[in-house]
PDB file of C-alpha atoms and ligand atoms in Angstrom:
ATOM      1  CA  MET A 215      -0.072   0.129  -0.041  1.00 51.00           C
ATOM      2  CA  THR A 216       1.455   3.364  -1.032  1.00 52.00           C
ATOM      3  CA  GLN A 217       2.071   5.920   1.985  1.00 55.00           C
ATOM      4  CA  PRO A 218      -0.806   8.358   1.134  1.00 58.00           C
ATOM      5  CA  ALA A 219      -3.241   5.410   0.965  1.00 59.00           C
ATOM      6  CA  LEU A 220      -2.243   4.148   4.176  1.00 57.00           C
ATOM      7  CA  ASP A 221      -2.590   7.647   5.670  1.00 64.00           C
ATOM      8  CA  LEU A 222      -6.040   7.615   4.234  1.00 66.00           C
ATOM      9  CA  VAL A 223      -6.819   4.306   5.724  1.00 63.00           C
ATOM     10  CA  ILE A 224      -5.805   5.382   9.407  1.00 61.00           C
ATOM     11  CA  ALA A 225      -7.774   8.479   9.140  1.00 66.00           C
ATOM     12  CA  ALA A 226     -10.843   6.603   7.875  1.00 66.00           C
ATOM     13  CA  LEU A 227     -10.467   3.916  10.556  1.00 62.00           C
ATOM     14  CA  GLU A 228     -10.044   6.737  13.267  1.00 65.00           C
ATOM     15  CA  LYS A 229     -13.419   8.365  11.827  1.00 66.00           C
ATOM     16  CA  ILE A 230     -15.246   4.978  11.979  1.00 63.00           C
ATOM     17  CA  ARG A 231     -14.010   4.418  15.545  1.00 61.00           C
ATOM     18  CA  GLU A 232     -15.422   7.939  16.578  1.00 63.00           C
ATOM     19  CA  SER A 233     -18.723   7.802  14.897  1.00 65.00           C
ATOM     20  CA  SER A 234     -19.708   4.262  15.205  1.00 63.00           C
ATOM     21  CA  ASP A 235     -20.158   1.360  17.664  1.00 58.00           C
ATOM     22  CA  ARG A 236     -18.646  -1.100  15.605  1.00 57.00           C
ATOM     23  CA  ALA A 237     -15.018  -1.793  15.670  1.00 60.00           C
ATOM     24  CA  PRO A 238     -13.239  -1.286  12.244  1.00 62.00           C
ATOM     25  CA  ARG A 239     -11.693  -4.500  10.654  1.00 61.00           C
ATOM     26  CA  ALA A 240      -8.539  -4.650   8.959  1.00 64.00           C
ATOM     27  CA  SER A 241      -6.137  -7.081   7.361  1.00 63.00           C
ATOM     28  CA  ARG A 242      -3.154  -8.673   9.039  1.00 62.00           C
ATOM     29  CA  SER A 243      -0.795  -7.010   6.646  1.00 60.00           C
ATOM     30  CA  LEU A 244      -2.448  -3.620   7.126  1.00 57.00           C
ATOM     31  CA  LEU A 245      -2.381  -4.080  11.067  1.00 60.00           C
ATOM     32  CA  ALA A 246       1.376  -4.470  10.914  1.00 62.00           C
ATOM     33  CA  GLN A 247       1.676  -1.333   8.661  1.00 60.00           C
ATOM     34  CA  LEU A 248      -0.505   0.463  11.185  1.00 58.00           C
ATOM     35  CA  GLN A 249       1.565  -0.440  14.070  1.00 59.00           C
ATOM     36  CA  THR A 250       3.247   2.800  13.929  1.00 49.00           C
ATOM     37  CA  ALA A 251      -0.111   4.636  13.992  1.00 49.00           C
ATOM     38  CA  PRO A 252      -0.162   4.942  17.774  1.00 46.00           C
ATOM     39  CA  ARG A 253       3.049   6.885  17.768  1.00 45.00           C
ATOM     40  CA  VAL A 254       1.529   8.965  15.084  1.00 42.00           C
ATOM     41  CA  ALA A 255      -1.708   9.366  16.890  1.00 43.00           C
ATOM     42  CA  ALA A 256       0.105  10.307  20.167  1.00 43.00           C
ATOM     43  CA  SER A 257       1.991  13.123  18.495  1.00 45.00           C
ATOM     44  CA  LEU A 258      -1.266  14.492  16.826  1.00 44.00           C
ATOM     45  CA  PRO A 259      -3.649  16.682  18.486  1.00 46.00           C
ATOM     46  CA  ALA A 260      -6.536  14.717  19.910  1.00 46.00           C
ATOM     47  CA  THR A 261      -9.167  17.278  18.504  1.00 45.00           C
ATOM     48  CA  PRO A 262      -7.670  19.107  15.545  1.00 47.00           C
ATOM     49  CA  LYS A 263      -8.552  22.723  15.867  1.00 46.00           C
ATOM     50  CA  SER A 264     -11.043  23.939  13.085  1.00 46.00           C
ATOM     51  CA  HIS A 265      -8.369  25.704  10.923  1.00 49.00           C
ATOM     52  CA  GLU A 266      -6.392  22.627  10.728  1.00 51.00           C
ATOM     53  CA  GLY A 267      -9.057  20.955   8.591  1.00 57.00           C
ATOM     54  CA  GLY A 268     -10.274  17.742  10.705  1.00 64.00           C
ATOM     55  CA  TRP A 269      -9.267  14.397   9.687  1.00 60.00           C
ATOM     56  CA  GLU A 270      -7.701  15.198   6.500  1.00 63.00           C
ATOM     57  CA  ALA A 271      -5.270  17.259   7.960  1.00 63.00           C
ATOM     58  CA  ARG A 272      -4.572  14.701  10.732  1.00 65.00           C
ATOM     59  CA  ALA A 273      -4.062  12.401   7.653  1.00 61.00           C
ATOM     60  CA  SER A 274      -1.532  14.415   6.022  1.00 60.00           C
ATOM     61  CA  SER A 275       0.187  14.984   9.240  1.00 63.00           C
ATOM     62  CA  ALA A 276       0.371  11.331   9.742  1.00 62.00           C
ATOM     63  CA  ARG A 277       1.814  10.922   6.045  1.00 58.00           C
ATOM     64  CA  ARG A 278       4.857  13.099   7.171  1.00 56.00           C
ATOM     65  CA  ARG A 279       5.335  11.454  10.333  1.00 61.00           C
ATOM     66  CA  LEU A 280       4.722   7.622   9.557  1.00 62.00           C
ATOM     67  CA  GLN A 281       7.846   5.358  10.151  1.00 64.00           C
ATOM     68  CA  PRO A 282       8.758   2.770   7.328  1.00 72.00           C
ATOM     69  CA  THR A 283       7.106  -0.396   7.815  1.00 78.00           C
ATOM     70  CA  PRO A 284       7.597  -4.002   7.073  1.00 87.00           C
ATOM     71  CA  ASN A 285       6.808  -5.050   3.740  1.00 96.00           C
ATOM     72  CA  LYS A 286       5.061  -8.097   2.779  1.00 98.00           C
ATOM     73  CA  ALA A 287       8.312 -10.387   2.079  1.00 98.00           C
ATOM     74  CA  GLU A 288       9.398  -9.198   5.564  1.00 98.00           C
ATOM     75  CA  LEU A 289       6.189 -10.147   6.852  1.00 98.00           C
ATOM     76  CA  LEU A 290       6.386 -13.661   5.329  1.00 98.00           C
ATOM     77  CA  GLU A 291       9.711 -14.480   6.971  1.00 98.00           C
ATOM     78  CA  PRO A 292       8.772 -15.234  10.482  1.00 98.00           C
ATOM     79  CA  VAL A 293       5.842 -17.272   9.001  1.00 98.00           C
ATOM     80  CA  ARG A 294       8.515 -19.384   6.877  1.00 98.00           C
ATOM     81  CA  GLU A 295      10.740 -19.654  10.143  1.00 98.00           C
ATOM     82  CA  ARG A 296       7.832 -21.391  11.991  1.00 98.00           C
ATOM     83  CA  VAL A 297       7.105 -23.567   9.117  1.00 98.00           C
ATOM     84  CA  ARG A 298      10.530 -24.660   9.062  1.00 98.00           C
ATOM     85  CA  ALA A 299      10.617 -25.511  12.709  1.00 98.00           C
ATOM     86  CA  CYS A 300       7.002 -27.141  12.628  1.00 98.00           C
ATOM     87  CA  THR A 301       6.735 -30.802  14.221  1.00 98.00           C
ATOM     88  CA  LYS A 302       2.812 -30.360  14.636  1.00 98.00           C
ATOM     89  CA  CYS A 303       2.620 -33.510  12.554  1.00 98.00           C
ATOM     90  CA  ALA A 304       5.217 -35.588  13.928  1.00 98.00           C
ATOM     91  CA  HIS A 305       5.243 -38.389  11.251  1.00 97.00           C
ATOM     92  CA  LEU A 306       5.910 -35.739   8.423  1.00 98.00           C
ATOM     93  CA  ALA A 307       8.575 -33.715  10.333  1.00 98.00           C
ATOM     94  CA  CYS A 308      10.433 -37.226  10.594  1.00 97.00           C
ATOM     95  CA  SER A 309       9.915 -38.071   6.938  1.00 96.00           C
ATOM     96  CA  ARG A 310      10.324 -34.820   5.171  1.00 97.00           C
ATOM     97  CA  THR A 311      13.787 -33.464   3.684  1.00 98.00           C
ATOM     98  CA  GLN A 312      12.730 -30.105   4.388  1.00 98.00           C
ATOM     99  CA  THR A 313       9.587 -27.978   4.407  1.00 98.00           C
ATOM    100  CA  VAL A 314       8.272 -26.323   1.233  1.00 98.00           C
ATOM    101  CA  PHE A 315       7.053 -22.864   2.159  1.00 98.00           C
ATOM    102  CA  GLY A 316       5.982 -21.115  -0.926  1.00 98.00           C
ATOM    103  CA  VAL A 317       7.767 -19.276  -3.885  1.00 98.00           C
ATOM    104  CA  GLY A 318       7.274 -16.116  -6.118  1.00 98.00           C
ATOM    105  CA  ASN A 319       6.255 -12.510  -5.621  1.00 98.00           C
ATOM    106  CA  PRO A 320       4.919 -11.588  -1.969  1.00 98.00           C
ATOM    107  CA  ASP A 321       3.300  -8.598  -3.737  1.00 98.00           C
ATOM    108  CA  ALA A 322       1.693 -10.910  -6.301  1.00 98.00           C
ATOM    109  CA  ASP A 323      -1.903 -10.149  -7.633  1.00 98.00           C
ATOM    110  CA  LEU A 324      -2.309 -13.993  -8.451  1.00 98.00           C
ATOM    111  CA  MET A 325      -1.791 -16.834  -5.946  1.00 99.00           C
ATOM    112  CA  PHE A 326      -1.959 -20.403  -6.887  1.00 98.00           C
ATOM    113  CA  ILE A 327      -2.628 -22.949  -4.377  1.00 98.00           C
ATOM    114  CA  GLY A 328      -1.715 -26.674  -4.639  1.00 98.00           C
ATOM    115  CA  GLU A 329      -1.787 -29.915  -2.657  1.00 98.00           C
ATOM    116  CA  ALA A 330       1.198 -30.748  -1.219  1.00 98.00           C
ATOM    117  CA  PRO A 331       5.011 -31.301  -1.980  1.00 98.00           C
ATOM    118  CA  GLY A 332       6.028 -34.304  -4.100  1.00 97.00           C
ATOM    119  CA  ILE A 333       9.363 -36.053  -4.158  1.00 96.00           C
ATOM    120  CA  ASP A 334      10.915 -33.234  -6.379  1.00 97.00           C
ATOM    121  CA  GLU A 335       9.479 -30.511  -4.250  1.00 98.00           C
ATOM    122  CA  ASP A 336      10.664 -32.119  -0.924  1.00 98.00           C
ATOM    123  CA  LYS A 337      14.248 -32.466  -2.403  1.00 98.00           C
ATOM    124  CA  GLN A 338      14.448 -28.873  -3.754  1.00 98.00           C
ATOM    125  CA  GLY A 339      12.408 -26.885  -1.027  1.00 98.00           C
ATOM    126  CA  GLU A 340      10.221 -25.326  -3.777  1.00 98.00           C
ATOM    127  CA  PRO A 341       6.526 -26.074  -4.718  1.00 98.00           C
ATOM    128  CA  PHE A 342       5.602 -27.212  -8.322  1.00 98.00           C
ATOM    129  CA  VAL A 343       9.113 -28.239  -9.545  1.00 98.00           C
ATOM    130  CA  GLY A 344       8.509 -31.616 -10.759  1.00 97.00           C
ATOM    131  CA  ARG A 345       6.427 -32.626 -13.965  1.00 97.00           C
ATOM    132  CA  ALA A 346       3.313 -31.214 -12.711  1.00 98.00           C
ATOM    133  CA  GLY A 347       5.225 -27.898 -11.857  1.00 98.00           C
ATOM    134  CA  GLN A 348       6.701 -27.693 -15.126  1.00 98.00           C
ATOM    135  CA  LEU A 349       3.404 -27.892 -16.743  1.00 98.00           C
ATOM    136  CA  LEU A 350       2.136 -25.162 -14.240  1.00 98.00           C
ATOM    137  CA  THR A 351       5.073 -22.930 -15.266  1.00 98.00           C
ATOM    138  CA  LYS A 352       4.086 -23.483 -19.029  1.00 98.00           C
ATOM    139  CA  ILE A 353       0.368 -22.576 -18.112  1.00 98.00           C
ATOM    140  CA  LEU A 354       2.021 -19.492 -16.561  1.00 98.00           C
ATOM    141  CA  LYS A 355       3.992 -18.519 -19.452  1.00 98.00           C
ATOM    142  CA  ALA A 356       0.824 -18.828 -21.892  1.00 98.00           C
ATOM    143  CA  MET A 357      -0.763 -16.394 -19.576  1.00 98.00           C
ATOM    144  CA  ASN A 358       2.029 -13.976 -19.989  1.00 98.00           C
ATOM    145  CA  PHE A 359       3.427 -14.525 -16.440  1.00 98.00           C
ATOM    146  CA  ALA A 360       6.795 -15.820 -14.959  1.00 98.00           C
ATOM    147  CA  ARG A 361       7.035 -17.637 -11.779  1.00 98.00           C
ATOM    148  CA  ASP A 362       8.333 -14.679 -10.098  1.00 97.00           C
ATOM    149  CA  ASP A 363       5.101 -12.592 -11.033  1.00 98.00           C
ATOM    150  CA  VAL A 364       2.748 -14.957  -8.865  1.00 98.00           C
ATOM    151  CA  TYR A 365       2.819 -16.589  -5.726  1.00 98.00           C
ATOM    152  CA  ILE A 366       2.579 -20.295  -5.354  1.00 99.00           C
ATOM    153  CA  ALA A 367       2.003 -22.286  -2.227  1.00 98.00           C
ATOM    154  CA  ASN A 368       0.664 -25.517  -1.056  1.00 98.00           C
ATOM    155  CA  ILE A 369      -1.956 -26.728   1.529  1.00 98.00           C
ATOM    156  CA  LEU A 370       0.614 -28.901   3.200  1.00 98.00           C
ATOM    157  CA  LYS A 371       4.054 -27.704   3.728  1.00 98.00           C
ATOM    158  CA  CYS A 372       5.304 -31.093   3.991  1.00 98.00           C
ATOM    159  CA  ARG A 373       5.535 -34.112   1.676  1.00 98.00           C
ATOM    160  CA  PRO A 374       3.190 -36.747   2.725  1.00 97.00           C
ATOM    161  CA  ASP A 375       4.986 -39.643   3.815  1.00 94.00           C
ATOM    162  CA  THR A 376       4.817 -42.876   1.885  1.00 90.00           C
ATOM    163  CA  ALA A 377       5.475 -46.597   3.094  1.00 86.00           C
ATOM    164  CA  PRO A 378       9.252 -47.433   2.212  1.00 83.00           C
ATOM    165  CA  GLY A 379       9.666 -48.840  -1.060  1.00 80.00           C
ATOM    166  CA  SER A 380       6.197 -47.584  -2.404  1.00 82.00           C
ATOM    167  CA  PHE A 381       6.151 -45.372  -5.437  1.00 80.00           C
ATOM    168  CA  GLY A 382       4.375 -42.130  -6.145  1.00 83.00           C
ATOM    169  CA  ASN A 383       2.745 -39.696  -3.792  1.00 88.00           C
ATOM    170  CA  ARG A 384      -0.120 -40.012  -1.324  1.00 92.00           C
ATOM    171  CA  ALA A 385      -2.882 -37.458  -0.681  1.00 94.00           C
ATOM    172  CA  PRO A 386      -2.848 -35.334   2.562  1.00 97.00           C
ATOM    173  CA  THR A 387      -5.413 -36.527   5.016  1.00 97.00           C
ATOM    174  CA  PRO A 388      -8.075 -34.154   6.302  1.00 97.00           C
ATOM    175  CA  THR A 389      -6.099 -33.899  10.028  1.00 98.00           C
ATOM    176  CA  GLU A 390      -2.837 -33.109   8.163  1.00 98.00           C
ATOM    177  CA  MET A 391      -4.580 -30.388   5.931  1.00 98.00           C
ATOM    178  CA  GLN A 392      -6.318 -28.832   8.981  1.00 98.00           C
ATOM    179  CA  THR A 393      -2.995 -28.774  11.012  1.00 98.00           C
ATOM    180  CA  CYS A 394      -1.219 -26.874   8.247  1.00 98.00           C
ATOM    181  CA  ARG A 395      -3.887 -24.925   6.740  1.00 98.00           C
ATOM    182  CA  PRO A 396      -2.977 -21.872   9.165  1.00 98.00           C
ATOM    183  CA  TYR A 397       0.157 -21.379   7.718  1.00 98.00           C
ATOM    184  CA  LEU A 398      -1.465 -20.861   4.379  1.00 98.00           C
ATOM    185  CA  VAL A 399      -4.084 -18.657   5.777  1.00 98.00           C
ATOM    186  CA  GLU A 400      -1.140 -16.233   7.032  1.00 98.00           C
ATOM    187  CA  GLN A 401       0.349 -16.421   3.583  1.00 98.00           C
ATOM    188  CA  ILE A 402      -3.071 -15.322   1.820  1.00 98.00           C
ATOM    189  CA  GLU A 403      -3.524 -12.685   4.626  1.00 98.00           C
ATOM    190  CA  ILE A 404      -0.073 -11.114   3.747  1.00 98.00           C
ATOM    191  CA  ILE A 405       0.056 -11.419   0.282  1.00 98.00           C
ATOM    192  CA  GLU A 406      -3.727 -10.178  -0.073  1.00 98.00           C
ATOM    193  CA  PRO A 407      -3.782 -11.487  -3.793  1.00 98.00           C
ATOM    194  CA  LYS A 408      -6.499 -10.115  -6.026  1.00 98.00           C
ATOM    195  CA  VAL A 409      -7.287 -13.569  -7.365  1.00 98.00           C
ATOM    196  CA  LEU A 410      -6.714 -17.147  -6.088  1.00 98.00           C
ATOM    197  CA  VAL A 411      -6.704 -20.198  -8.092  1.00 98.00           C
ATOM    198  CA  ALA A 412      -6.996 -23.571  -6.327  1.00 98.00           C
ATOM    199  CA  LEU A 413      -5.564 -26.438  -8.234  1.00 98.00           C
ATOM    200  CA  GLY A 414      -7.614 -29.570  -7.733  1.00 98.00           C
ATOM    201  CA  ALA A 415     -10.269 -31.006  -5.245  1.00 97.00           C
ATOM    202  CA  VAL A 416      -7.704 -31.423  -2.631  1.00 97.00           C
ATOM    203  CA  ALA A 417      -6.611 -27.827  -2.508  1.00 98.00           C
ATOM    204  CA  VAL A 418     -10.247 -26.896  -2.531  1.00 98.00           C
ATOM    205  CA  GLU A 419     -10.862 -29.108   0.409  1.00 98.00           C
ATOM    206  CA  GLY A 420      -7.777 -27.912   2.373  1.00 98.00           C
ATOM    207  CA  LEU A 421      -8.771 -24.386   1.771  1.00 98.00           C
ATOM    208  CA  LEU A 422     -12.598 -24.312   1.940  1.00 97.00           C
ATOM    209  CA  GLY A 423     -13.299 -27.314   3.789  1.00 96.00           C
ATOM    210  CA  MET A 424     -15.510 -28.404   1.062  1.00 95.00           C
ATOM    211  CA  ARG A 425     -15.791 -31.550  -0.954  1.00 95.00           C
ATOM    212  CA  GLY A 426     -16.817 -31.821  -4.465  1.00 94.00           C
ATOM    213  CA  THR A 427     -16.090 -33.294  -7.985  1.00 96.00           C
ATOM    214  CA  MET A 428     -14.005 -30.954 -10.133  1.00 96.00           C
ATOM    215  CA  ARG A 429     -16.948 -31.229 -12.494  1.00 95.00           C
ATOM    216  CA  GLU A 430     -19.083 -29.275 -10.115  1.00 95.00           C
ATOM    217  CA  LEU A 431     -16.461 -26.900  -8.990  1.00 97.00           C
ATOM    218  CA  ARG A 432     -14.259 -25.841 -11.493  1.00 97.00           C
ATOM    219  CA  GLY A 433     -14.702 -23.015 -14.314  1.00 95.00           C
ATOM    220  CA  ARG A 434     -16.785 -20.586 -12.025  1.00 97.00           C
ATOM    221  CA  TRP A 435     -16.021 -18.055  -9.466  1.00 98.00           C
ATOM    222  CA  HIS A 436     -16.129 -19.072  -5.683  1.00 98.00           C
ATOM    223  CA  ALA A 437     -14.571 -16.946  -2.937  1.00 98.00           C
ATOM    224  CA  TYR A 438     -12.313 -17.239   0.058  1.00 98.00           C
ATOM    225  CA  ASN A 439     -12.448 -14.633   2.516  1.00 98.00           C
ATOM    226  CA  GLY A 440     -13.904 -12.241   0.022  1.00 98.00           C
ATOM    227  CA  ILE A 441     -10.987 -13.082  -2.443  1.00 98.00           C
ATOM    228  CA  PRO A 442     -12.211 -14.419  -5.827  1.00 98.00           C
ATOM    229  CA  LEU A 443     -11.015 -17.873  -6.156  1.00 98.00           C
ATOM    230  CA  MET A 444     -11.098 -19.900  -9.468  1.00 98.00           C
ATOM    231  CA  ILE A 445     -10.980 -23.828  -9.126  1.00 98.00           C
ATOM    232  CA  THR A 446      -9.435 -25.569 -11.912  1.00 98.00           C
ATOM    233  CA  TYR A 447      -7.704 -28.965 -12.579  1.00 98.00           C
ATOM    234  CA  HIS A 448      -4.558 -29.915 -10.902  1.00 98.00           C
ATOM    235  CA  PRO A 449      -1.769 -30.021 -13.598  1.00 98.00           C
ATOM    236  CA  ALA A 450      -1.200 -33.534 -12.782  1.00 97.00           C
ATOM    237  CA  TYR A 451      -4.744 -34.415 -14.124  1.00 97.00           C
ATOM    238  CA  LEU A 452      -3.732 -32.880 -17.428  1.00 97.00           C
ATOM    239  CA  LEU A 453      -0.645 -35.134 -17.411  1.00 97.00           C
ATOM    240  CA  ARG A 454      -2.873 -38.010 -17.129  1.00 97.00           C
ATOM    241  CA  ASN A 455      -5.463 -37.037 -19.312  1.00 96.00           C
ATOM    242  CA  GLN A 456      -3.786 -34.885 -22.266  1.00 94.00           C
ATOM    243  CA  ALA A 457      -7.098 -34.702 -24.301  1.00 96.00           C
ATOM    244  CA  PRO A 458      -7.196 -31.144 -25.837  1.00 96.00           C
ATOM    245  CA  SER A 459     -10.690 -30.868 -24.432  1.00 96.00           C
ATOM    246  CA  GLU A 460      -9.329 -30.995 -20.695  1.00 97.00           C
ATOM    247  CA  LYS A 461      -6.628 -28.544 -21.679  1.00 97.00           C
ATOM    248  CA  ARG A 462      -9.138 -26.233 -23.107  1.00 97.00           C
ATOM    249  CA  LYS A 463     -11.075 -26.346 -19.730  1.00 98.00           C
ATOM    250  CA  VAL A 464      -8.144 -25.359 -17.653  1.00 98.00           C
ATOM    251  CA  TRP A 465      -7.199 -22.716 -20.246  1.00 98.00           C
ATOM    252  CA  GLU A 466     -10.811 -21.179 -20.196  1.00 98.00           C
ATOM    253  CA  ASP A 467     -10.357 -20.948 -16.544  1.00 98.00           C
ATOM    254  CA  MET A 468      -7.395 -19.152 -16.915  1.00 98.00           C
ATOM    255  CA  LEU A 469      -9.049 -16.855 -19.347  1.00 98.00           C
ATOM    256  CA  GLN A 470     -11.446 -15.995 -16.748  1.00 98.00           C
ATOM    257  CA  VAL A 471      -8.754 -15.371 -14.233  1.00 98.00           C
ATOM    258  CA  LEU A 472      -6.911 -12.975 -16.781  1.00 98.00           C
ATOM    259  CA  GLU A 473     -10.169 -11.243 -17.228  1.00 98.00           C
ATOM    260  CA  ARG A 474     -10.567 -10.670 -13.541  1.00 98.00           C
ATOM    261  CA  LEU A 475      -7.284  -9.182 -13.270  1.00 98.00           C
ATOM    262  CA  GLU A 476      -7.738  -6.997 -16.139  1.00 98.00           C
ATOM    263  CA  ARG A 477      -4.839  -8.302 -18.050  1.00 98.00           C
ATOM    264  CA  PRO A 478      -4.944  -8.075 -21.843  1.00 97.00           C
ATOM    265  CA  ILE A 479      -5.747 -11.079 -23.787  1.00 98.00           C
ATOM    266  CA  THR A 480      -4.472 -11.379 -27.430  1.00 98.00           C
ATOM    267  CA  GLU A 481      -6.697 -13.521 -30.108  1.00 97.00           C
ATOM    268  CA  ARG A 482      -4.038 -16.213 -30.142  1.00 97.00           C
ATOM    269  CA  GLN A 483      -4.350 -16.616 -26.478  1.00 97.00           C
ATOM    270  CA  ARG A 484      -8.402 -16.692 -26.651  1.00 97.00           C
ATOM    271  CA  ASN A 485      -7.783 -19.351 -29.310  1.00 96.00           C
ATOM    272  CA  TYR A 486      -5.453 -21.790 -27.583  1.00 95.00           C
ATOM    273  CA  PHE A 487      -6.509 -25.636 -27.523  1.00 90.00           C
ATOM    274  CA  LEU A 488      -9.698 -24.930 -29.696  1.00 82.00           C
TER     275      LEU A 488
HETATM  276  N1  URA B 172       1.652 -31.130  -6.562  1.00 58.02           N
HETATM  277  C1  URA B 172       1.219 -29.999  -5.635  1.00 58.02           C
HETATM  278  O1  URA B 172      -0.044 -30.017  -5.448  1.00 58.02           O
HETATM  279  N2  URA B 172       2.110 -29.301  -5.287  1.00 58.02           N
HETATM  280  C2  URA B 172       3.477 -29.384  -5.328  1.00 58.02           C
HETATM  281  O2  URA B 172       4.051 -28.623  -5.073  1.00 58.02           O
HETATM  282  C3  URA B 172       3.716 -30.297  -6.419  1.00 58.02           C
HETATM  283  C4  URA B 172       3.083 -31.327  -7.157  1.00 58.02           C
END
């Protein structure tokens, strides 16, 4: 948030507090930025004199006096540290190589949410770097995004453990998802994306606590905490089912995302997989 915008928020919150019984509500990231406000408020006159112009004058005074505040990357660091040290799921803490927190731009407008790290992600400490991840990167490229333009995270920060000698990944259990979900909630609260994309039914269950088939869920707007949420197939599904019709469904979902973000869409982009 820019400094003048922050000043206006502070002034507006003060106005609401003064004129209403209802406490104003603000996001975690905004609250962190507002932490400097008491210092500002303390140094400002409680009741501005009429020639000082009321709350607007207080806002402009606040603008001059506000201290630098932590940015979103800085706000994510303590969460990353807590995830790194997390042992809430003792079995996963024992089996993981490392935790996989998230990657990308903390100021992103667009955030993707997957299920859990696989074997490659567990090795590299970064989400979506295996085959499904490479396909996600291709989808992003087709949308005119680099991985660094968006933010990518999973419901689970640890790879679900598998029996020794067994092959492939297992889905996270509901308990594992409930245990890990608060970390993702914090990431979303800090990043404040304009649009969320949930990749697959497991990500939807982890985020919204709602079970459904992808046929029912995908291709239309849902919401998470007031943030528009598009649900689409997990890229791993597209690796299993390479029919152009399925690729087109995912692409149509991504076109809706681009429209929602008011990004330009070329005719060529519109016609992919037709
Ligand atoms: N699948 C996911 O859901 N997340 C990853 O990070 C990798 C594969």
